[in-house]
Coordinates of C-alpha atoms in Angstrom, one line a residue:
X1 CA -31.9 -0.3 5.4
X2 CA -35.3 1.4 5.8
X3 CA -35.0 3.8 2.7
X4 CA -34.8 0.8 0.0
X5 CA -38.2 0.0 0.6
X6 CA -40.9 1.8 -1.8
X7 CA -42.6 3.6 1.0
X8 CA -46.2 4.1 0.8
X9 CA -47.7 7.4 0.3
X10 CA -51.0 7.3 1.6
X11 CA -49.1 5.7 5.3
X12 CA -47.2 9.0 5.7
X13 CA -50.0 11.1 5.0
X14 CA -51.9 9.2 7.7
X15 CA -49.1 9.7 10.3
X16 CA -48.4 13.3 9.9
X17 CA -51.8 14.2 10.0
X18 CA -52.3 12.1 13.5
X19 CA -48.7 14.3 14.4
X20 CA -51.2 17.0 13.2
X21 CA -53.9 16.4 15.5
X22 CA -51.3 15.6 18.2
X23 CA -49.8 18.6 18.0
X24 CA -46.6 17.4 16.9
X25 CA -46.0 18.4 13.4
X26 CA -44.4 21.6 14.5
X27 CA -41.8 20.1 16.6
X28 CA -41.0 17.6 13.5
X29 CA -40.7 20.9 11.7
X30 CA -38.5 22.5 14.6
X31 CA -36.1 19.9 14.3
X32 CA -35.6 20.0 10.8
X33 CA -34.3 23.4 10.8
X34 CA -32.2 22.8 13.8
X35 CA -30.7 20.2 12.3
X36 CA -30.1 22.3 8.8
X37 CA -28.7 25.2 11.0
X38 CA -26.3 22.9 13.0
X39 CA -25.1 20.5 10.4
X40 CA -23.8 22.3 7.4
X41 CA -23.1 19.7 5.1
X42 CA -25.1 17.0 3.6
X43 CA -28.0 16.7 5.8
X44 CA -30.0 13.8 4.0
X45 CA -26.7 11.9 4.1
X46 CA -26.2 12.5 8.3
X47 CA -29.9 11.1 8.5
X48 CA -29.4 8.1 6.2
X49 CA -26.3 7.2 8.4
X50 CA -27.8 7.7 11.9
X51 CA -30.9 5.4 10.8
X52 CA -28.4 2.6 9.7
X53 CA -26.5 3.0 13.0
X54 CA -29.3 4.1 15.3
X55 CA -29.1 0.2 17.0
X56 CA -25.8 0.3 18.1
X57 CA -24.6 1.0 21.3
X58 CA -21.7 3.1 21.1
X59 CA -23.0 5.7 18.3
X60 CA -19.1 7.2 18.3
X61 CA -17.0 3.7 17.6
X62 CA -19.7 2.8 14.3
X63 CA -19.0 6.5 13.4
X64 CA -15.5 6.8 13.4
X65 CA -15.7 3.4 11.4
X66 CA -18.0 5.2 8.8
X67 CA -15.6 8.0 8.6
X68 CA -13.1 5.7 7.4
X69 CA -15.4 4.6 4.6
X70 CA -16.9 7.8 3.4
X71 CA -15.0 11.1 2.3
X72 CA -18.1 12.9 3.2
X73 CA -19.0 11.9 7.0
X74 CA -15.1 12.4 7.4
X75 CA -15.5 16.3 5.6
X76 CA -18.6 16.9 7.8
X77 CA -17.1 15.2 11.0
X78 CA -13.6 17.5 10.4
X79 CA -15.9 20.7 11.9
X80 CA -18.1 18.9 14.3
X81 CA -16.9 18.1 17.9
X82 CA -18.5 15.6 20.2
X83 CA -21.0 16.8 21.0
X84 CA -22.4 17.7 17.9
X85 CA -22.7 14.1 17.1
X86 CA -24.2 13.0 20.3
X87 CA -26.9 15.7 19.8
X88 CA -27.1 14.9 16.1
X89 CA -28.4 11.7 17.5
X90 CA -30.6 12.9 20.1
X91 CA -32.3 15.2 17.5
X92 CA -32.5 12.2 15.6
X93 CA -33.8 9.8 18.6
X94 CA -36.5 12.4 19.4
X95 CA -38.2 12.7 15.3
X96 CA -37.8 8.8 15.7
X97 CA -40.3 9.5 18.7
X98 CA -43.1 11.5 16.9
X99 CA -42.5 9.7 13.4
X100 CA -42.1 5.9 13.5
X101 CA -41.5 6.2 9.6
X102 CA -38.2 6.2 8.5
X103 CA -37.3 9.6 9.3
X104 CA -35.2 10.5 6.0
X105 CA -38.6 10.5 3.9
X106 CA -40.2 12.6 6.1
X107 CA -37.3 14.9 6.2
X108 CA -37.8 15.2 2.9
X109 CA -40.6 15.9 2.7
X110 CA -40.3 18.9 5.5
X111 CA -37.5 20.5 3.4
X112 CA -39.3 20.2 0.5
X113 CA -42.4 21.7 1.3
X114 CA -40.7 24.8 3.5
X115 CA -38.6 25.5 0.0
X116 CA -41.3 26.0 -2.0
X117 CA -43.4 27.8 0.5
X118 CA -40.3 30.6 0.8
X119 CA -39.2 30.2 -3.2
X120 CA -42.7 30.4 -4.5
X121 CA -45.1 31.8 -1.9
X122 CA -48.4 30.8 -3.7
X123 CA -49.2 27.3 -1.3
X124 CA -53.1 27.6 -1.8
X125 CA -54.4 28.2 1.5
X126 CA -56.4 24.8 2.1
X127 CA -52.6 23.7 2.3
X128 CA -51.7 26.0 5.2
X129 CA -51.5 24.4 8.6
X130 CA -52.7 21.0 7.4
X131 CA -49.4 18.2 7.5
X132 CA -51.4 15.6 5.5
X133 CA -52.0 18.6 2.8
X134 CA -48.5 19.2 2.8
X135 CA -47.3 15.9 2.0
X136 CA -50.1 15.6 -0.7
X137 CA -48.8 18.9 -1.9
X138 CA -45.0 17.4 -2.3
X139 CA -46.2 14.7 -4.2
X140 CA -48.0 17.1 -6.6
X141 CA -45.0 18.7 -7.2
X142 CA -42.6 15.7 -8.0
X143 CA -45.2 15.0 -10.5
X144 CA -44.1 18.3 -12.0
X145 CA -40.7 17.6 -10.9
X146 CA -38.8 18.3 -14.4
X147 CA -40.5 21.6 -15.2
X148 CA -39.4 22.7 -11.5
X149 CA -35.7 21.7 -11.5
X150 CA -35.9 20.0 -8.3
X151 CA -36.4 16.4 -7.1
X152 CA -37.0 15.1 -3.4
X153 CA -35.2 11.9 -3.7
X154 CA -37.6 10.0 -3.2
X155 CA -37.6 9.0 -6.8
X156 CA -33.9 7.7 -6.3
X157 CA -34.9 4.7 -4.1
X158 CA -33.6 1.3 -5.2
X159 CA -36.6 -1.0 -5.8
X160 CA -37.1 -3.9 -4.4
X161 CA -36.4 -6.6 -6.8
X162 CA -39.4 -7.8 -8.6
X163 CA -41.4 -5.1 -7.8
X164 CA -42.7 -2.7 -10.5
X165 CA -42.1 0.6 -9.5
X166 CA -44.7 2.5 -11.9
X167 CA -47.4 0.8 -10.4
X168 CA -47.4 2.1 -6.4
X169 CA -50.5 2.9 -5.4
X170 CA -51.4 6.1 -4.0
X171 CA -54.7 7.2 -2.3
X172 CA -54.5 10.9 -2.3
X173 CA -57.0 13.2 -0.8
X174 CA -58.4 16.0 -3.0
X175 CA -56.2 18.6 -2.8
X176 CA -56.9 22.3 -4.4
X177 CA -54.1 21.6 -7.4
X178 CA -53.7 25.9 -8.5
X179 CA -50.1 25.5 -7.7
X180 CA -49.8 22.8 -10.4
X181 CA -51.5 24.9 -12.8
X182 CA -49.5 27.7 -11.7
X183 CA -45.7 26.0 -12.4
X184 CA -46.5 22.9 -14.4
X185 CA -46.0 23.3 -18.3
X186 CA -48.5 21.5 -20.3
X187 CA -47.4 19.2 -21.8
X188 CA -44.9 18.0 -18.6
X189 CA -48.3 17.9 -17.3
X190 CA -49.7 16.0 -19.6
X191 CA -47.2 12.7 -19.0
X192 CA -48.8 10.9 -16.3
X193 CA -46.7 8.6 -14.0
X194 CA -49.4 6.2 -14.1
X195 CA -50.1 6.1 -17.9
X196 CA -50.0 2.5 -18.6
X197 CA -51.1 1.7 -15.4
X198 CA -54.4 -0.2 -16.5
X199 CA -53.4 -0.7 -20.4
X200 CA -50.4 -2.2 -20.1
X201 CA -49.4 -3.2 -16.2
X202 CA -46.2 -5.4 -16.7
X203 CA -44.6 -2.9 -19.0
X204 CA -42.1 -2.0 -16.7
X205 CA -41.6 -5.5 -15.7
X206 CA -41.0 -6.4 -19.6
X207 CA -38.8 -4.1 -20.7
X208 CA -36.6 -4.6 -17.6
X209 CA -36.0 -8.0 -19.0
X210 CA -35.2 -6.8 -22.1
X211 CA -32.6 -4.8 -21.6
X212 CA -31.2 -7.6 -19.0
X213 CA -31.6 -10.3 -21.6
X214 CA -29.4 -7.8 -23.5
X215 CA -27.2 -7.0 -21.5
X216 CA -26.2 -10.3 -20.5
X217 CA -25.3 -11.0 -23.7
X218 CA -23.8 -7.4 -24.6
X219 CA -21.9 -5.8 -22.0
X220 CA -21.7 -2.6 -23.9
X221 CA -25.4 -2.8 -24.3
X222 CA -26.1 -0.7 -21.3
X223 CA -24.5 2.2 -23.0
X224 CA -25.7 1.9 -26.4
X225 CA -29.0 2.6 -25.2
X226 CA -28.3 5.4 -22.9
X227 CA -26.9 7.1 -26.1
X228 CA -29.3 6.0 -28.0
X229 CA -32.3 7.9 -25.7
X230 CA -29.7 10.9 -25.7
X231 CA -29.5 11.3 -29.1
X232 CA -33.0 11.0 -29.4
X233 CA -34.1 13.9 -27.3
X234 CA -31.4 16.2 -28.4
X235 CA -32.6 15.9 -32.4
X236 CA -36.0 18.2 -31.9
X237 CA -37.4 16.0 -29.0
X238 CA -37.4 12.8 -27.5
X239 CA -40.1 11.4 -29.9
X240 CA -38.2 8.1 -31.5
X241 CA -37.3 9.4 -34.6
X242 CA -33.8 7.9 -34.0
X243 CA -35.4 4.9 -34.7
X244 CA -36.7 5.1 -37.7
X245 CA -34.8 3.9 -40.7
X246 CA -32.6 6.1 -42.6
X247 CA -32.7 9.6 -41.2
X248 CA -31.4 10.6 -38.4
X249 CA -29.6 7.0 -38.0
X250 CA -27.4 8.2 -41.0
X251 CA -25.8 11.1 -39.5
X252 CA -22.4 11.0 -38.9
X253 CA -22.9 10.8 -35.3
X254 CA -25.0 7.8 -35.4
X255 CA -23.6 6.2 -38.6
X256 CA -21.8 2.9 -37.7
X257 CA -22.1 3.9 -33.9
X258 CA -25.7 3.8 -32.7
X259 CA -26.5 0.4 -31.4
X260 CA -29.8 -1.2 -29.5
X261 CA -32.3 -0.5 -32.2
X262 CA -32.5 -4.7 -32.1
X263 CA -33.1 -4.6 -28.2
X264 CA -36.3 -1.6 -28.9
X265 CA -37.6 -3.9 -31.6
X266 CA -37.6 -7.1 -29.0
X267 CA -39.3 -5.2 -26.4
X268 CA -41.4 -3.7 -28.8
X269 CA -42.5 -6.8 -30.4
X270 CA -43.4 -8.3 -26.8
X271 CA -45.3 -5.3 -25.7
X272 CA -47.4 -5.4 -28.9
X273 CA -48.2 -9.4 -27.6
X274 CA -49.3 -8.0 -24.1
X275 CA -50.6 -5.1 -24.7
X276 CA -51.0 -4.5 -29.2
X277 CA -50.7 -1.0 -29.8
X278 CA -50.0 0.8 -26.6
X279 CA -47.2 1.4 -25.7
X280 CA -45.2 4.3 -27.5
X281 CA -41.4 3.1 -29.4
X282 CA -40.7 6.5 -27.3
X283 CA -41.5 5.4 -24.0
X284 CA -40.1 2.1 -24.6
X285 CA -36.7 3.8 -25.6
X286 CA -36.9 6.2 -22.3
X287 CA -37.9 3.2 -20.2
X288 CA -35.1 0.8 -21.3
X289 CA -32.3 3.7 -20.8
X290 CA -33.3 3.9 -17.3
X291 CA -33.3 0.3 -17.0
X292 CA -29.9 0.0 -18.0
X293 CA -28.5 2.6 -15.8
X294 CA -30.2 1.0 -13.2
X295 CA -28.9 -2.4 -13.7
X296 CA -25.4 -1.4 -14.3
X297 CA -25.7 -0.3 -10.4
X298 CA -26.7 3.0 -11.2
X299 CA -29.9 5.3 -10.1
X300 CA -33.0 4.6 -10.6
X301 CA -35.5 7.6 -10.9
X302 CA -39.3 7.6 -12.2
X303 CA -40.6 8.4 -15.4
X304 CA -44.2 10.0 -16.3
X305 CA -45.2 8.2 -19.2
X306 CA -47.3 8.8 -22.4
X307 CA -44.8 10.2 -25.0
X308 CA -45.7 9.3 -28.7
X309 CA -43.6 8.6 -31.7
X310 CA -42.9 11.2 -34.3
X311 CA -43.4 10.7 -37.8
X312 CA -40.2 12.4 -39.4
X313 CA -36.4 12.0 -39.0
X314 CA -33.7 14.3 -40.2
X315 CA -29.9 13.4 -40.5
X316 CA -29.2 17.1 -41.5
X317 CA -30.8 17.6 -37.9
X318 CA -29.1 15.3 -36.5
X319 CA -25.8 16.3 -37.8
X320 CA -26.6 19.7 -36.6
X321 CA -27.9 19.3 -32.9
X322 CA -26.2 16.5 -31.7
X323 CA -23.0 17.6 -29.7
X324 CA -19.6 16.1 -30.9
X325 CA -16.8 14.5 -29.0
X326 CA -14.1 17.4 -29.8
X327 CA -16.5 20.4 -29.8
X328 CA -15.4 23.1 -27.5
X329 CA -17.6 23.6 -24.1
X330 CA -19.6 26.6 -25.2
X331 CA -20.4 25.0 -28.2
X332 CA -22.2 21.9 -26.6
X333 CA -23.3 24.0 -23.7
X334 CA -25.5 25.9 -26.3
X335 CA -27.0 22.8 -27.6
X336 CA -27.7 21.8 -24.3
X337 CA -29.4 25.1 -23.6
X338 CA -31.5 24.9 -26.9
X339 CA -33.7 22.3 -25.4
X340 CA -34.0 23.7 -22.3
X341 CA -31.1 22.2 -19.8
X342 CA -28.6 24.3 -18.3
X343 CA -24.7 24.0 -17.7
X344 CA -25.1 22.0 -14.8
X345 CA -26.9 19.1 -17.0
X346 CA -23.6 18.9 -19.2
X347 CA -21.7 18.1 -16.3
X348 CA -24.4 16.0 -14.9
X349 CA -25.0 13.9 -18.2
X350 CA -21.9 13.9 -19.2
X351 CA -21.2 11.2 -16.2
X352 CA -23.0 8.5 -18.6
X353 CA -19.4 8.1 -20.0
X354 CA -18.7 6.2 -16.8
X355 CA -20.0 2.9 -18.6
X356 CA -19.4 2.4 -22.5
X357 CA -16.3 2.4 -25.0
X358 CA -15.4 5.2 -27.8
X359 CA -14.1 4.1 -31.2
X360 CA -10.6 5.3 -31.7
X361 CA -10.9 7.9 -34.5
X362 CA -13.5 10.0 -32.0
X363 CA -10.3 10.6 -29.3
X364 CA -7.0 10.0 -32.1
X365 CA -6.3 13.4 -32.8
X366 CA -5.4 13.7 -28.8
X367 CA -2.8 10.8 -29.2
X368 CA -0.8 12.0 -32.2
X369 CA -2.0 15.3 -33.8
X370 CA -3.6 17.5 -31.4
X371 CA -4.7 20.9 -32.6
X372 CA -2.8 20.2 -35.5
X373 CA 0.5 20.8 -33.7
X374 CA 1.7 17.1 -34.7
X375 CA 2.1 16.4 -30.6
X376 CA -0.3 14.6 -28.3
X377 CA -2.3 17.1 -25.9
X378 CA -0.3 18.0 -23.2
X379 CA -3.3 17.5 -21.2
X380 CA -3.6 13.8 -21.3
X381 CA -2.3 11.5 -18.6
X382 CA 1.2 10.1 -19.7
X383 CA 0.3 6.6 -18.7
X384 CA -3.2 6.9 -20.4
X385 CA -1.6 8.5 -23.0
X386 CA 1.3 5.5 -23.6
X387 CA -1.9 2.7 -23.2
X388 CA -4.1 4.3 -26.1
X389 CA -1.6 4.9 -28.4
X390 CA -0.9 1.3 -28.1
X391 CA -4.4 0.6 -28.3
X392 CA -5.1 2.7 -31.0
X393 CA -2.0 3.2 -33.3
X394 CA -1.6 6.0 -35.9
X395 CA -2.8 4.6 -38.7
X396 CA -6.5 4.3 -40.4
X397 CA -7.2 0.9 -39.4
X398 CA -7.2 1.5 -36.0
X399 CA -10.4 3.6 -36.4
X400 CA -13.2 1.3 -35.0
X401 CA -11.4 -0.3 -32.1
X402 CA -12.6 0.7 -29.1
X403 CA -11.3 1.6 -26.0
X404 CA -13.0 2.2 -22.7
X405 CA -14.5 5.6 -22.1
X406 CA -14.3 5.3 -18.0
X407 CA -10.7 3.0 -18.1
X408 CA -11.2 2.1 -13.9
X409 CA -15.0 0.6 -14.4
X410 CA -16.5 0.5 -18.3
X411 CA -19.4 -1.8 -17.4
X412 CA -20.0 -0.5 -13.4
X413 CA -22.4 2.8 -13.6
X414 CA -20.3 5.0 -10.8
X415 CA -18.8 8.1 -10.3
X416 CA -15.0 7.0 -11.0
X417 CA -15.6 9.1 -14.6
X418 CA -15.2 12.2 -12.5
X419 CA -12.0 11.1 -10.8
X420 CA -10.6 10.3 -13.9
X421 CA -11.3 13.9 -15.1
X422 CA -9.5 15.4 -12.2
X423 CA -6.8 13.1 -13.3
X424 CA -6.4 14.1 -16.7
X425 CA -7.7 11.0 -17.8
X426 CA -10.8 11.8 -19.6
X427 CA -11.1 9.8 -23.2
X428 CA -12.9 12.2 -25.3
X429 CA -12.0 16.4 -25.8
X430 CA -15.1 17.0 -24.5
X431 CA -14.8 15.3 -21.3
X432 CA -11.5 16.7 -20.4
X433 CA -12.8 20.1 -21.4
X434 CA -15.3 20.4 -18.3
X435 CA -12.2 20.6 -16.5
X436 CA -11.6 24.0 -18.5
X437 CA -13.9 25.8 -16.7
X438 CA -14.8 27.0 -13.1
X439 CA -18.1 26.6 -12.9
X440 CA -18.0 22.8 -14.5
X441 CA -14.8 22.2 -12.9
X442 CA -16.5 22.6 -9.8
X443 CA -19.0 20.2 -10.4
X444 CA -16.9 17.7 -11.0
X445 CA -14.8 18.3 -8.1
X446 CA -18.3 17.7 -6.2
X447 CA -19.3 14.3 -7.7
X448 CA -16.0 13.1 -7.8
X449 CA -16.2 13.3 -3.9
X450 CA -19.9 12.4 -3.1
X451 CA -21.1 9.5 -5.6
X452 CA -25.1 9.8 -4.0
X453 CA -24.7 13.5 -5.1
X454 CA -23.8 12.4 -8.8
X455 CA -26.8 9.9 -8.8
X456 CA -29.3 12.2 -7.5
X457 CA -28.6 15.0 -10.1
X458 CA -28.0 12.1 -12.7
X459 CA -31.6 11.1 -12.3
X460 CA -32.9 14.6 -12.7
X461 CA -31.2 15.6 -15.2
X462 CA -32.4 12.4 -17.2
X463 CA -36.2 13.2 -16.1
X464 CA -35.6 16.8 -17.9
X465 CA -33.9 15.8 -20.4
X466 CA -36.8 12.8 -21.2
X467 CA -39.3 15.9 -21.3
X468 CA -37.8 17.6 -23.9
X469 CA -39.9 18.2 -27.1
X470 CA -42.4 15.2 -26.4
X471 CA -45.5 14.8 -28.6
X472 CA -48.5 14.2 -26.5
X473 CA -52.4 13.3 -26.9
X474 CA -53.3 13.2 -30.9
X475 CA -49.6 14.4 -31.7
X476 CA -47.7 11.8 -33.4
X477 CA -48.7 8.6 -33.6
X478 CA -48.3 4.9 -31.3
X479 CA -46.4 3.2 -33.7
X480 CA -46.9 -0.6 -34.7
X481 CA -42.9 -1.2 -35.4
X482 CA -40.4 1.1 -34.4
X483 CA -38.2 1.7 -37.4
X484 CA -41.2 2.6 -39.4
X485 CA -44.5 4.9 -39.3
X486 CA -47.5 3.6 -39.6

């Protein structure tokens, strides 16, 4: 399909601004809100349909086949009639017309652009009536994308094998950047998605094969280090202090738990052969838990680059900060609101249990004792229930076996972890608990239904939640070996 491919900046800006001097742009922009006041539901997914079925003949017959296969056509389809569809396509047909790009980028970039102009009202005015400007303006803005709680998607394209995605090249015209000084933090601003561009260029490209290497020989790898980068940032900011020895890697969270410090030191140790003294233990850590999301079949979302290490790590701050598997949903909602995330990145994180195993003493209290009321939790699935209690058996060496935290898919990065939820099948307290409350239960509800919803927000959340509490320019240090300072 079209939208896999890494599409090229500078090639869109080119084409809108010949729509521009065509006249046209407006009539791209016409159709965009048409299309937003006609089709209620997802509109990026209508799009991403109609371009995969745009060659076939009898646009009905390949839809009513796609209903079949996708809860969401089939909830959109329910209040559309016939003729909705047929002018779904002919809306669709006619941006095809103007654009020959595939039309779900520039779509995006349309919505994009007409949100911040109502939400914010401050576009300079050498962006006003100018479609190249626009675009430019866009890509300013995903740059700041984590300060602004919003993402266009575009960072959630699967690349093309072999390809590193930091390195695209874009040739943007010089754009008035006010607006960026107006909504971009500093030091968001001061990570730069090209960092490493020119001092170390295959450092995606190495860690990748870290973490594969790794994973190939660890299934539960993939998870370890997506932990591991969470209980970095959440201990006063992602700055690789969970790295260092003793510290925070003592805390009773992390204590005969936290795994992939071997994997870091690898990458580490072949990044200091390509490129000595670089690359940051923190960046490494950030990079490799988006590589491992990514190769488990999940999102894959870009990263501005340039964190450095810190020089301290605290287990009492760790023991303190870190969110535990039988805390109540306030409790780790105010953590998550301490750094800066919000209710909806609980739910959204949370969704990293869908790869990964728990040991058994983090969920036993469910199985046997519950509340202390000597009974399981009524809560818990009766099947899932019977299966862990064989699994895990009340007695105190049963406390490190494991036992899948997503029980349909441990080692496949999907959204099955929210159908288990609605199922009473969550593992740990803590999952099960977002089920306690409307607003999360919602949520769930949502990405249980629509997985490209749950990957979208997954990869956004993980952008913020990368930003928090980094250590940039002289701050920190760029350290030689990860588990100590320098």
């Amino acid at each position: 399909m079209a939208d896999t491919v890494p599409y090229k900046l500078e090639q869109m800006v080119d084409e809108l601004d010949d729509l521009e001097r065509k006249g046209m742009f407006t009539r791209i922009v016409e159709i965009y809100r048409l299309a937003v006041m006609r089709f209620k539901g997802d509109l990026e997914l209508w799009f991403r349909y109609l371009e995969f079925c745009r060659d076939k003949k009898n646009g009905k017959r390949v839809l009513a086949k796609l209903i079949r296969f996708h809860p969401k056509i089939s909830e959109m389809t329910e209040t559309l009639v016939l003729c909705q569809l047929q002018k779904a396509f002919q809306l669709y047909e006619e941006a095809l017309q103007l654009v020959p790009s595939p039309m779900i980028l520039i779509f995006h970039q349309v919505g994009l652009c007409l949100h911040y102009q109502e939400e914010f009202g401050i576009v300079p005015n050498s962006l006003r009536g100018t479609s190249a400007a626009y675009v430019v303006f866009v890509y300013k803005l995903l740059l700041c994308a984590t300060a602004l709680s919003h993402n266009t998607g575009l960072a959630f394209r699967q690349p093309v094998h072999g390809q590193d995605m930091e390195h695209n090249s874009f040739k943007l015209p010089s754009v008035h950047l006010l607006c960026l000084l107006l909504l971009c933090p500093l030091v968001s601003c001061q990570l730069n998605y090209k960092f490493y561009d020119y001092t170390c260029p295959n450092l995606t490209k190495i860690v990748r094969s870290g973490v594969w290497s790794a994973m190939t020989n660890d299934s539960r790898m993939a998870a370890s280090l997506l932990r591991l980068h969470f209980h970095d940032c959440f201990v006063n900011g992602c700055e690789g202090s969970v790295l260092l020895d003793g510290g925070e890697k003592n805390a009773l969270p992390n204590r005969n738990s936290a795994r992939g410090f071997e994997v870091i030191d690898d990458i580490k140790a072949n990044l200091e052969r390509a490129c000595p003294a670089t690359v940051s233990c923190t960046d490494i850590l950030t990079l490799a838990a988006r590589e491992a999301v990514y190769l488990s079949g999940g999102p894959y979302w870009f990263l501005p680059l340039g964190r450095r290490d810190g020089l301290t790590a605290s287990e009492s701050d760790a023991n303190e900060q870190l969110p535990g598997f039988s805390e109540p949903l306030e409790n780790i909602t105010a953590k998550f609101t301490s750094t800066g995330l919000e209710l909806k990145d609980v739910v959204v994180l949370s969704g990293a249990h869908t790869i990964g195993f728990a040991q058994c003493f983090t969920f036993k209290s469910r199985l046997f004792d519950f509340g202390g009321s000597g009974e399981p939790d009524p809560l818990l699935d009766t099947s899932l229930l019977t299966s862990l209690q064989s699994t895990c058996p009340n007695q105190d060496d049963s406390d490190t076996k494991l036992a899948p935290l997503d029980s349909a898919s441990s080692s496949k990065f999907d959204n099955l972890y929210y159908k288990l939820l609605l199922n009473n099948s969550g593992l740990l307290q803590s999952d099960q608990a977002l089920m306690g409350d409307n607003t999360t239960a919602s949520l769930v509800l949502n990405y249980s239904k629509f997985p490209y919803l749950f990957f979208k927000d997954f990869g956004a959340s993980m952008v913020k939640m990368a930003n928090i509490g980094v250590l940039t320019g002289q701050n920190g240090e760029i350290r030689k070996q990860c588990r100590f300072v320098n």
